[in-house]
XYZ file of C-alpha atoms in Angstrom:
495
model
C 48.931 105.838 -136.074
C 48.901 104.297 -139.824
C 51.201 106.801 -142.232
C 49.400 107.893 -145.308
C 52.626 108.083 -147.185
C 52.474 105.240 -150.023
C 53.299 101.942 -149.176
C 56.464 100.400 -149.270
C 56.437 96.613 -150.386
C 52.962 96.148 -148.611
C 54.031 98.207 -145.599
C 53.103 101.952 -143.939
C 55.250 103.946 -146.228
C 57.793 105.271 -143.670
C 59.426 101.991 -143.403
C 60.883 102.655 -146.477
C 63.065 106.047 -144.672
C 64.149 103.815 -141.735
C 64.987 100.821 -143.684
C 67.762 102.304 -145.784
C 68.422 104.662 -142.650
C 69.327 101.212 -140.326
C 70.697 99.513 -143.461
C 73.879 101.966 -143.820
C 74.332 102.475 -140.415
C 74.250 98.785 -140.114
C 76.810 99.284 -142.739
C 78.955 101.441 -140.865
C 79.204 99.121 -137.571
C 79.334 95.677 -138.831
C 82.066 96.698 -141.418
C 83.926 98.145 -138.491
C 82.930 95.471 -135.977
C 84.201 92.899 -138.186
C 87.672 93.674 -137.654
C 87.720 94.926 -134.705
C 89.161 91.645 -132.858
C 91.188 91.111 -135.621
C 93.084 94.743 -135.484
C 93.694 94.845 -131.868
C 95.333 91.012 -132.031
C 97.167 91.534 -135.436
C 101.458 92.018 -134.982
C 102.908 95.418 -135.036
C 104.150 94.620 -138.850
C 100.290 93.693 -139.842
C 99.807 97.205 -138.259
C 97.688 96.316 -135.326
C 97.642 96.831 -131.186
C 99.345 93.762 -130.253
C 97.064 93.261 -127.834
C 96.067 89.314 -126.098
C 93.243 87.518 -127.206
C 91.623 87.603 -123.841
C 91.750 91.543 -123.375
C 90.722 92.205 -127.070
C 88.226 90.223 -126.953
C 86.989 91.594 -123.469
C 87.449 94.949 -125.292
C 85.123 93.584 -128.120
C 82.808 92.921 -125.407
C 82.757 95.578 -123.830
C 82.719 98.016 -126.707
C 79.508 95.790 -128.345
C 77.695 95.834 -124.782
C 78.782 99.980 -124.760
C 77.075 100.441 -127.863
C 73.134 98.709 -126.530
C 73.571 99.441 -122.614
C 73.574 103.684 -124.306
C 70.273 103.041 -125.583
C 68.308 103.260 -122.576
C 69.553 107.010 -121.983
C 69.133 107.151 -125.988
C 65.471 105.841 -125.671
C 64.746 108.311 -122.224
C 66.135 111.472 -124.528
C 64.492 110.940 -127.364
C 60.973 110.271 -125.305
C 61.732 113.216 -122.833
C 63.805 115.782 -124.814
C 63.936 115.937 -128.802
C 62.135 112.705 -129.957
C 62.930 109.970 -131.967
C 63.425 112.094 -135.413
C 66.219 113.764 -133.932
C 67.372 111.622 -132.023
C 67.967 109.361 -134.824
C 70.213 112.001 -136.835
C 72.128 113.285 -134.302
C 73.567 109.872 -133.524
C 74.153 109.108 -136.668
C 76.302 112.355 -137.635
C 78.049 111.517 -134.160
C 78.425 107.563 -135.488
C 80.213 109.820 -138.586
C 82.144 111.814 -136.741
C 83.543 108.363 -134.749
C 84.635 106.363 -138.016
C 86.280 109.527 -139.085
C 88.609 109.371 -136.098
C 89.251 105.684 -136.505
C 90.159 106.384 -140.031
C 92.842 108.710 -138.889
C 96.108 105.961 -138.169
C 96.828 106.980 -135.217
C 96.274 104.101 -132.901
C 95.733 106.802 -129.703
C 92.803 108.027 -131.150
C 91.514 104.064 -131.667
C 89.499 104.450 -128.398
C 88.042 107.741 -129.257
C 86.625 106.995 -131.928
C 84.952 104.035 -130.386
C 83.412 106.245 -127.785
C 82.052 108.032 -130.226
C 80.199 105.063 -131.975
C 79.160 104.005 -128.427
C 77.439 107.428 -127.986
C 75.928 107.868 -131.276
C 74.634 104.544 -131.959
C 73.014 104.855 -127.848
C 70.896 107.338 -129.518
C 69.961 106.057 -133.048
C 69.717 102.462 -132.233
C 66.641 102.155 -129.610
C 64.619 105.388 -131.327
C 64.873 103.887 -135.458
C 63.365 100.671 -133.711
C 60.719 102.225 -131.837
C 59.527 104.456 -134.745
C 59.126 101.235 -137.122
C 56.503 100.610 -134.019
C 54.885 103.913 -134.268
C 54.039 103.459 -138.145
C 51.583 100.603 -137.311
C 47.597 100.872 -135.733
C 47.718 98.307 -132.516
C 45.693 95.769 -134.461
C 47.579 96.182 -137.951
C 48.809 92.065 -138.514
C 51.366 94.083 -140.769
C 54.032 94.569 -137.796
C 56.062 90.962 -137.478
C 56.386 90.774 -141.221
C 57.515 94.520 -141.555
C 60.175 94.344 -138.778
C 61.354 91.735 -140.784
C 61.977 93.824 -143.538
C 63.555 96.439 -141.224
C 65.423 93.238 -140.286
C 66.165 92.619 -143.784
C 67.462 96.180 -144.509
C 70.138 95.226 -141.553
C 71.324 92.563 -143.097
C 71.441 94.525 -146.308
C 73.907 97.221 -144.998
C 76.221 94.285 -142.760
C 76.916 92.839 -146.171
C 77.901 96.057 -147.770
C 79.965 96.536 -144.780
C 81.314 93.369 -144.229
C 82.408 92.682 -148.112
C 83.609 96.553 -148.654
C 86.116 96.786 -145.303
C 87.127 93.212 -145.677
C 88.073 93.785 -148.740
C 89.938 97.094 -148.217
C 91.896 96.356 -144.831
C 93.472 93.081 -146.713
C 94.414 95.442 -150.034
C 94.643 99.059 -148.466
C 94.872 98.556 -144.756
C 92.836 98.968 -141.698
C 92.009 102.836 -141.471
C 91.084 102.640 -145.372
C 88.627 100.121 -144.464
C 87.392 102.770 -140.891
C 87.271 105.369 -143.448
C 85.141 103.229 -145.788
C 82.174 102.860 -142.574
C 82.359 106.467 -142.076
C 81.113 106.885 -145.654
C 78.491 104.654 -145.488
C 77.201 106.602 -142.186
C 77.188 109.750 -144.569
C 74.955 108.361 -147.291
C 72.340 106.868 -144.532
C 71.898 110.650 -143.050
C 71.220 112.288 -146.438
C 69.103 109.384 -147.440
C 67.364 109.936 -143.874
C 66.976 114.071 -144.099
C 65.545 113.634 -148.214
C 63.300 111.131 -147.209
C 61.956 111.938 -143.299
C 58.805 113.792 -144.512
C 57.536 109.984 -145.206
C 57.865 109.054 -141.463
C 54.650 111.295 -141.502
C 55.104 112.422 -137.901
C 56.393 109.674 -136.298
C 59.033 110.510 -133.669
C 58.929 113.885 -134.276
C 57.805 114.996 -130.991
C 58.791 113.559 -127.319
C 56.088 110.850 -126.107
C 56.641 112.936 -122.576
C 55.707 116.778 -122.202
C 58.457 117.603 -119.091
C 58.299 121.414 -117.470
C 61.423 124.049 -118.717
C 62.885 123.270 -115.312
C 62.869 119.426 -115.499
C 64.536 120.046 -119.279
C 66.733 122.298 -118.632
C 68.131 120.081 -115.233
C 68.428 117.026 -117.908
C 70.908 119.020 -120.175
C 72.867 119.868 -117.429
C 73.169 116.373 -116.163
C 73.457 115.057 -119.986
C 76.507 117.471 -120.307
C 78.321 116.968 -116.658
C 78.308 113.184 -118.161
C 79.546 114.069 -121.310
C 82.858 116.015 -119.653
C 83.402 113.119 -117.181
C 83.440 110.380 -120.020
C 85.624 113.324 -121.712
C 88.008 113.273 -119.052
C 88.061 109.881 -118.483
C 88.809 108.862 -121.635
C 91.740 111.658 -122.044
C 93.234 109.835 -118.573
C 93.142 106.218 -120.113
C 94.601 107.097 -123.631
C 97.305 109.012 -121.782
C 98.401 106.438 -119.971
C 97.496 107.931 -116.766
C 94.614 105.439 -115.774
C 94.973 101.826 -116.182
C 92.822 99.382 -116.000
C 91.888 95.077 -117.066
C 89.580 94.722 -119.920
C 88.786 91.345 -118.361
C 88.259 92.311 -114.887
C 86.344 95.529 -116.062
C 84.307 93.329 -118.296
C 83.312 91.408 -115.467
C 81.920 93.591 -113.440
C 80.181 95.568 -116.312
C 78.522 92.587 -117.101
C 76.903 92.847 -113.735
C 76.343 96.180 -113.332
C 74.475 95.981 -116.585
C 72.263 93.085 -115.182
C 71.211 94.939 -111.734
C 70.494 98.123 -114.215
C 68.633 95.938 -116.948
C 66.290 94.172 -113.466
C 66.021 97.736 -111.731
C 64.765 99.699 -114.357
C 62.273 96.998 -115.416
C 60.924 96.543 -111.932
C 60.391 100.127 -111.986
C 58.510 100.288 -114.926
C 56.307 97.581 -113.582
C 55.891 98.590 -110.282
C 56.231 101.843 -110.364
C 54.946 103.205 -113.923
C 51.422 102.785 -112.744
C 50.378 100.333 -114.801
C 46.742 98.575 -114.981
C 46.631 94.626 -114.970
C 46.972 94.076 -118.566
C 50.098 96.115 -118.771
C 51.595 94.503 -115.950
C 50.881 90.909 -117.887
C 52.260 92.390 -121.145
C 55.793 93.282 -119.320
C 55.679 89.721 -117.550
C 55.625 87.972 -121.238
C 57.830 90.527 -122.796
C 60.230 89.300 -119.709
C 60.896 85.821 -121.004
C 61.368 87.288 -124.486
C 64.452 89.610 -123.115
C 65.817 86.187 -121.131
C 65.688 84.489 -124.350
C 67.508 87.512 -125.965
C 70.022 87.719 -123.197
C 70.918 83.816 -123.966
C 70.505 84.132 -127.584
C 73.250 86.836 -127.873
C 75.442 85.725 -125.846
C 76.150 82.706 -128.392
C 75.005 84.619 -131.396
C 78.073 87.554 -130.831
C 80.779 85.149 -130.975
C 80.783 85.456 -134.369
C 83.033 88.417 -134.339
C 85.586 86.981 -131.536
C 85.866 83.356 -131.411
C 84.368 82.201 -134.769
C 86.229 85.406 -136.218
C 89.789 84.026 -134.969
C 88.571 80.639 -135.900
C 88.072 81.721 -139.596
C 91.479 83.356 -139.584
C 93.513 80.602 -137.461
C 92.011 77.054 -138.512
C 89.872 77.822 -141.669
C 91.161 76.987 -145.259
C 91.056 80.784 -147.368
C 92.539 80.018 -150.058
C 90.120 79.866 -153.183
C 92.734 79.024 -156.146
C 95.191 81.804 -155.846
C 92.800 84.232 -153.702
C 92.770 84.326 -150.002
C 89.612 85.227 -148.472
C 89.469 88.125 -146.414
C 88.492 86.722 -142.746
C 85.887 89.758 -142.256
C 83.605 88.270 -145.369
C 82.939 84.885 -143.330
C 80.697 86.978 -141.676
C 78.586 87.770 -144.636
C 77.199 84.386 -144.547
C 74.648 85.314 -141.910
C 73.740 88.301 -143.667
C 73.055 86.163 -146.891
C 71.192 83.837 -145.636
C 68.967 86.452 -143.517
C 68.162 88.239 -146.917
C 67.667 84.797 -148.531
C 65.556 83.415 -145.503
C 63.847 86.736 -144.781
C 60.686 86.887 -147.187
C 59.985 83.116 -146.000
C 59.732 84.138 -142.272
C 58.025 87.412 -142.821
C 55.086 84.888 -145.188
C 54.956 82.182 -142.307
C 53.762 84.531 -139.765
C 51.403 85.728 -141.703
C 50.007 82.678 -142.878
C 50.034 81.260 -139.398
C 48.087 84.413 -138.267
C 45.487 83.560 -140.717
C 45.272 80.312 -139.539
C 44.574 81.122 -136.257
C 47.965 79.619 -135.448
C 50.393 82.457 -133.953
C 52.463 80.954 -131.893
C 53.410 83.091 -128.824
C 56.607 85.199 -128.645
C 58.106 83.724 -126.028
C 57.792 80.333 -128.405
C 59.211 81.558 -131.087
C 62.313 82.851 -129.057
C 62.922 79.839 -127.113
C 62.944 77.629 -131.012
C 64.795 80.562 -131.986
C 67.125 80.035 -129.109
C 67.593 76.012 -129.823
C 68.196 76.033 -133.244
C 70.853 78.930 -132.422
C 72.543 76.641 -130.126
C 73.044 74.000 -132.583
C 75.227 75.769 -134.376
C 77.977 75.301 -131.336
C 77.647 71.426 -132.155
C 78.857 71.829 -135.910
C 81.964 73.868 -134.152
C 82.641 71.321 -131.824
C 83.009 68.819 -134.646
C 85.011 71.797 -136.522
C 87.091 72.177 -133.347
C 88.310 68.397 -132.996
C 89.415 68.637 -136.863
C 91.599 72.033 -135.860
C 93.070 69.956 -132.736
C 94.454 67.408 -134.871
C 96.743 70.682 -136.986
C 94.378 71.024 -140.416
C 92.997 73.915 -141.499
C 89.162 72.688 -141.981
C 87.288 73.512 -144.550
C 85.153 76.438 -144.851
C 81.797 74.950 -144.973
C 82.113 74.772 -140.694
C 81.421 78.096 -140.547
C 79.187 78.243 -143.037
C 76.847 75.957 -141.695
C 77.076 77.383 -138.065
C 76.257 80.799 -139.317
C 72.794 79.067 -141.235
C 72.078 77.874 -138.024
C 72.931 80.715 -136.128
C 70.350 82.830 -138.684
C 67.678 80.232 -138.558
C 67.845 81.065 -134.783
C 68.140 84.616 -135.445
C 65.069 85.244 -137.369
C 62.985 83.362 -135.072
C 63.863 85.190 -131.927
C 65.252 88.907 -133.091
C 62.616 90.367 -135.815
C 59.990 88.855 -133.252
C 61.449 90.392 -130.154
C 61.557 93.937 -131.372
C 57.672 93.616 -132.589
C 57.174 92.124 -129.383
C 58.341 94.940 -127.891
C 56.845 97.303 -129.701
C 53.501 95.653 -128.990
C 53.302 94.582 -125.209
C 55.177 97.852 -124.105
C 53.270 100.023 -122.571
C 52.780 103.047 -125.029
C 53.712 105.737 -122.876
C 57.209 103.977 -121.917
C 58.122 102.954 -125.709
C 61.395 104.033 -126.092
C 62.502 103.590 -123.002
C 61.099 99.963 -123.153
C 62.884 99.283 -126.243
C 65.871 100.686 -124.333
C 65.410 98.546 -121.565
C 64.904 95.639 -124.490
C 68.505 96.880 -125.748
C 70.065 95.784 -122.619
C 69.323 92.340 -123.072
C 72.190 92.832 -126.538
C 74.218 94.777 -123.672
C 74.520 91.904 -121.082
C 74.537 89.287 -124.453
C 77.328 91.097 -125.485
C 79.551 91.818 -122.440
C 79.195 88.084 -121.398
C 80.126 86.977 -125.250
C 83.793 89.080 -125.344
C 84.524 87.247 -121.739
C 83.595 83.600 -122.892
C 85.396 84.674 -126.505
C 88.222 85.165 -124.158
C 88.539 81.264 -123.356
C 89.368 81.001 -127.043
C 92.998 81.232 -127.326
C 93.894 80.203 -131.086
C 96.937 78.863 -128.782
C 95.451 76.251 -126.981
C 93.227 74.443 -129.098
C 92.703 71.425 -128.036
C 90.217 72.952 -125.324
C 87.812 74.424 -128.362
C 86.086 71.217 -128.885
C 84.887 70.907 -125.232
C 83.958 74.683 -124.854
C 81.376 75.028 -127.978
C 80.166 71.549 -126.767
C 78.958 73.107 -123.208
C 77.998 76.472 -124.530
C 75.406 74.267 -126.748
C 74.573 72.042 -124.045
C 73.603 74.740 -121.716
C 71.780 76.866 -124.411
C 69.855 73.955 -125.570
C 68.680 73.534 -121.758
C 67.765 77.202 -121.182
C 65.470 77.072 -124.123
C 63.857 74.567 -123.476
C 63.087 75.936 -119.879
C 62.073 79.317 -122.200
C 59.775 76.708 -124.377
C 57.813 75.134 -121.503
C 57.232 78.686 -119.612
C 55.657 80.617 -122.807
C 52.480 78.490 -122.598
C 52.026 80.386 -119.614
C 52.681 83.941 -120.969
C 50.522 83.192 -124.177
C 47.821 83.620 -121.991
C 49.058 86.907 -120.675
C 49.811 88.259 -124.506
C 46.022 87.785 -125.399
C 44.695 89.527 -122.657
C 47.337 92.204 -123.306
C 45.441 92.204 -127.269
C 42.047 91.654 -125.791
C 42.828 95.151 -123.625
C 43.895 97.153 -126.593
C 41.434 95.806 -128.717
């Protein structure tokens, strides 16, 4: 469908609602995120948990993986159940209601309110992508360059977040700085309910008609999960179930993988799919490998590279120390600054005749990423030595890190959009989702590795996460010639 709302910046109108919609809920989570590490290592007298570096960051992991592996039963509800309108706002009053509770200082309620991110971010998260999707006609050349203004609008929010609860944890402490994401999650939702009648129908019915029977059995099975997960987490705060954030990491990771390679061989083999759509999934395969890779570098920028920046970076800017949390604002910058560029090239190339295939521009995507972990390993033999190094390490890392980033991520979600087969969309782009699950899962444990204790074994660690990277895409590269063929077939079909 095209909206007939008025445009926004060149775009279907509606983009407009889910931009600022993603942008303060982006606010919300990477304001939080950013300190998350940081909290659960910090002493008792800086008011954190006191916890290792190797189970907070497993935590981290495991929290960030939590928060993507919940869209795929955020995508199936809104597709099945109460579409992707609702499904948006109810997870984002439930994203509220979670940065509320961390807000409260009370570090037993610190895991409750996570679970409650996890949950509401499982349902916004996969449906606000799919809609951008649904506001485009299959042959409208409009779609890379507006998800990279939805990309954009990301960024957007993750500096408001990253700059405001920075800011307040080092002058107010860390539950003013929960309480300030919780805030931010407020203004997105009445931004979203003033503004939804631009969305022009999009999302605001399920994709699948199911019987009264087959709904109401889904409620009852949504709710059974919701009062085990209930009780569970009432057993582990309590002390009366124990458990390793490393070891549990480790096997979430691979749970996560067999669920991520199950459910996608069942949409292919089982959704009963013609020839073309069968091709389409095959390329949008190597696009989610790249992904998987991609994040798993890409996220240590809140464990590792956050405890680098607060460990073995030089903050001091005359008589002002810079909150550790704002480092991360660089990628954000450069995103907004790099953005319009992107958004012009593929469009230009597309005139040209010239589009490159996804699966191309996520494995460049993917290289460029990994050189990043070659400016830390130079960083990293200047820490060993005892300096604090200066800040432009991280700086340049994170350019590098968002050069990759707009190649592969804006790309993969249109790609997605695109070779998905329309009547699995959101549960595609949950499926797609995954791919930041496993990244992320796999990042906390390798994060783990870097104890601000030991290091003189930082150099040689970035040095083979950017070896092996570097490989992988290039293995990525060489395939996509393959599944360029595929994608025009897949466009030949729907043409």
């Amino acid at each position: 469908m095209t909206t007939k709302i008025k445009d926004f910046l060149g775009q279907p109108g509606g983009l407009s609602t889910l931009f600022f919609t993603e942008m303060w809920e982006r606010m919300s989570y990477y304001g939080m995120r950013a300190l998350l590490v940081l909290f659960m290592t910090a002493s008792i007298q800086e008011g954190g948990l006191v916890i290792t570096v190797a189970s907070a960051t497993a935590i981290y992991g495991l929290y960030t993986g939590a928060v993507y592996f919940m869209g795929l039963p955020g995508g199936w509800i809104a597709d099945r159940l109460i579409g992707g309108q609702r499904a948006v706002w109810y997870g984002g009053v439930i994203i509220m209601c979670g940065h509320i509770v961390l807000a409260i200082p009370n570090n037993s309620t610190f895991f409750v309110g996570l679970v409650l991110v996890v949950l509401g971010t499982g349902l916004l998260k996969p449906n606000i992508g799919a809609m951008v999707g649904q506001l485009y006609a299959d042959d409208d050349d409009r779609r890379d360059s507006g998800y990279t203004l939805y990309y954009l609008g990301i960024n957007l929010g993750s500096i408001i977040g990253y700059i405001v609860c920075g800011y307040l944890q080092v002058e107010m402490g860390w539950h003013w700085a929960f309480g300030a994401a919780a805030i931010g999650m407020g203004i997105g939702l009445i931004q979203y309910r003033m503004t939804i009648y631009k969305l022009d129908g999009a999302g605001a019915q399920p994709m699948v008609a199911m019987s009264a029977k087959a709904t109401k059995r889904s409620w009852q099975i949504i709710a059974a999960a919701m009062i085990g997960l209930a009780v569970l987490t009432f057993l582990m705060i309590s002390g009366q179930l124990s458990f390793d954030p490393v070891t549990m990491a480790q096997y979430v990771a691979i749970a996560i993988t067999v669920v991520f390679l199950a459910y996608y061989a069942g949409v292919f083999f089982f959704g009963n799919l013609d020839g073309n759509e069968k091709r389409s999934l095959g390329a949008l395969f190597l696009v989610c490998l790249a992904s998987i890779f991609f994040w798993t570098g890409f996220e240590q920028a809140g464990s590792s590279l956050n405890l680098f920046g607060r460990d073995y970076t030089e903050r001091m800017l005359g008589d002002f120390e810079i909150p550790t949390a704002w480092f991360q604002s660089a990628n954000s910058f450069f995103i907004i600054i790099l953005s319009p560029f992107f958004a012009a090239l593929w469009i230009n190339l597309a005139k040209r005749m010239l589009t490159p295939s996804y699966g191309l521009k996520c494995a460049v995507g993917l290289i460029i990423m990994a050189t990043g972990f070659l400016v830390m390993f130079f960083a990293a033999q200047a820490a060993a030595t005892g300096l604090r190094v200066a800040p432009y390490w991280l700086v340049a890392t994170y350019f590098l890190h968002t050069v990759g980033e707009l190649c592969l991520s804006p790309v993969a979600l249109a790609a997605v959009s695109k070779l998905s087969p329309k009547r699995f969309a959101g549960q595609m782009m949950g499926v797609f989702v995954l791919t930041y699950s496993i990244g992320n899962v796999i990042a906390g444990l390798l994060a783990g590795n870097f104890d601000p204790n030991k290091v003189e074994d930082m150099p040689n660690l970035y040095l083979q996460i950017s070896l092996f990277t570097i490989a992988i895409g290039i293995v990525i590269f060489l395939l996509s010639f393959k599944t360029k063929a595929w994608e025009k077939l897949a466009e030949h079909k729907r043409a």
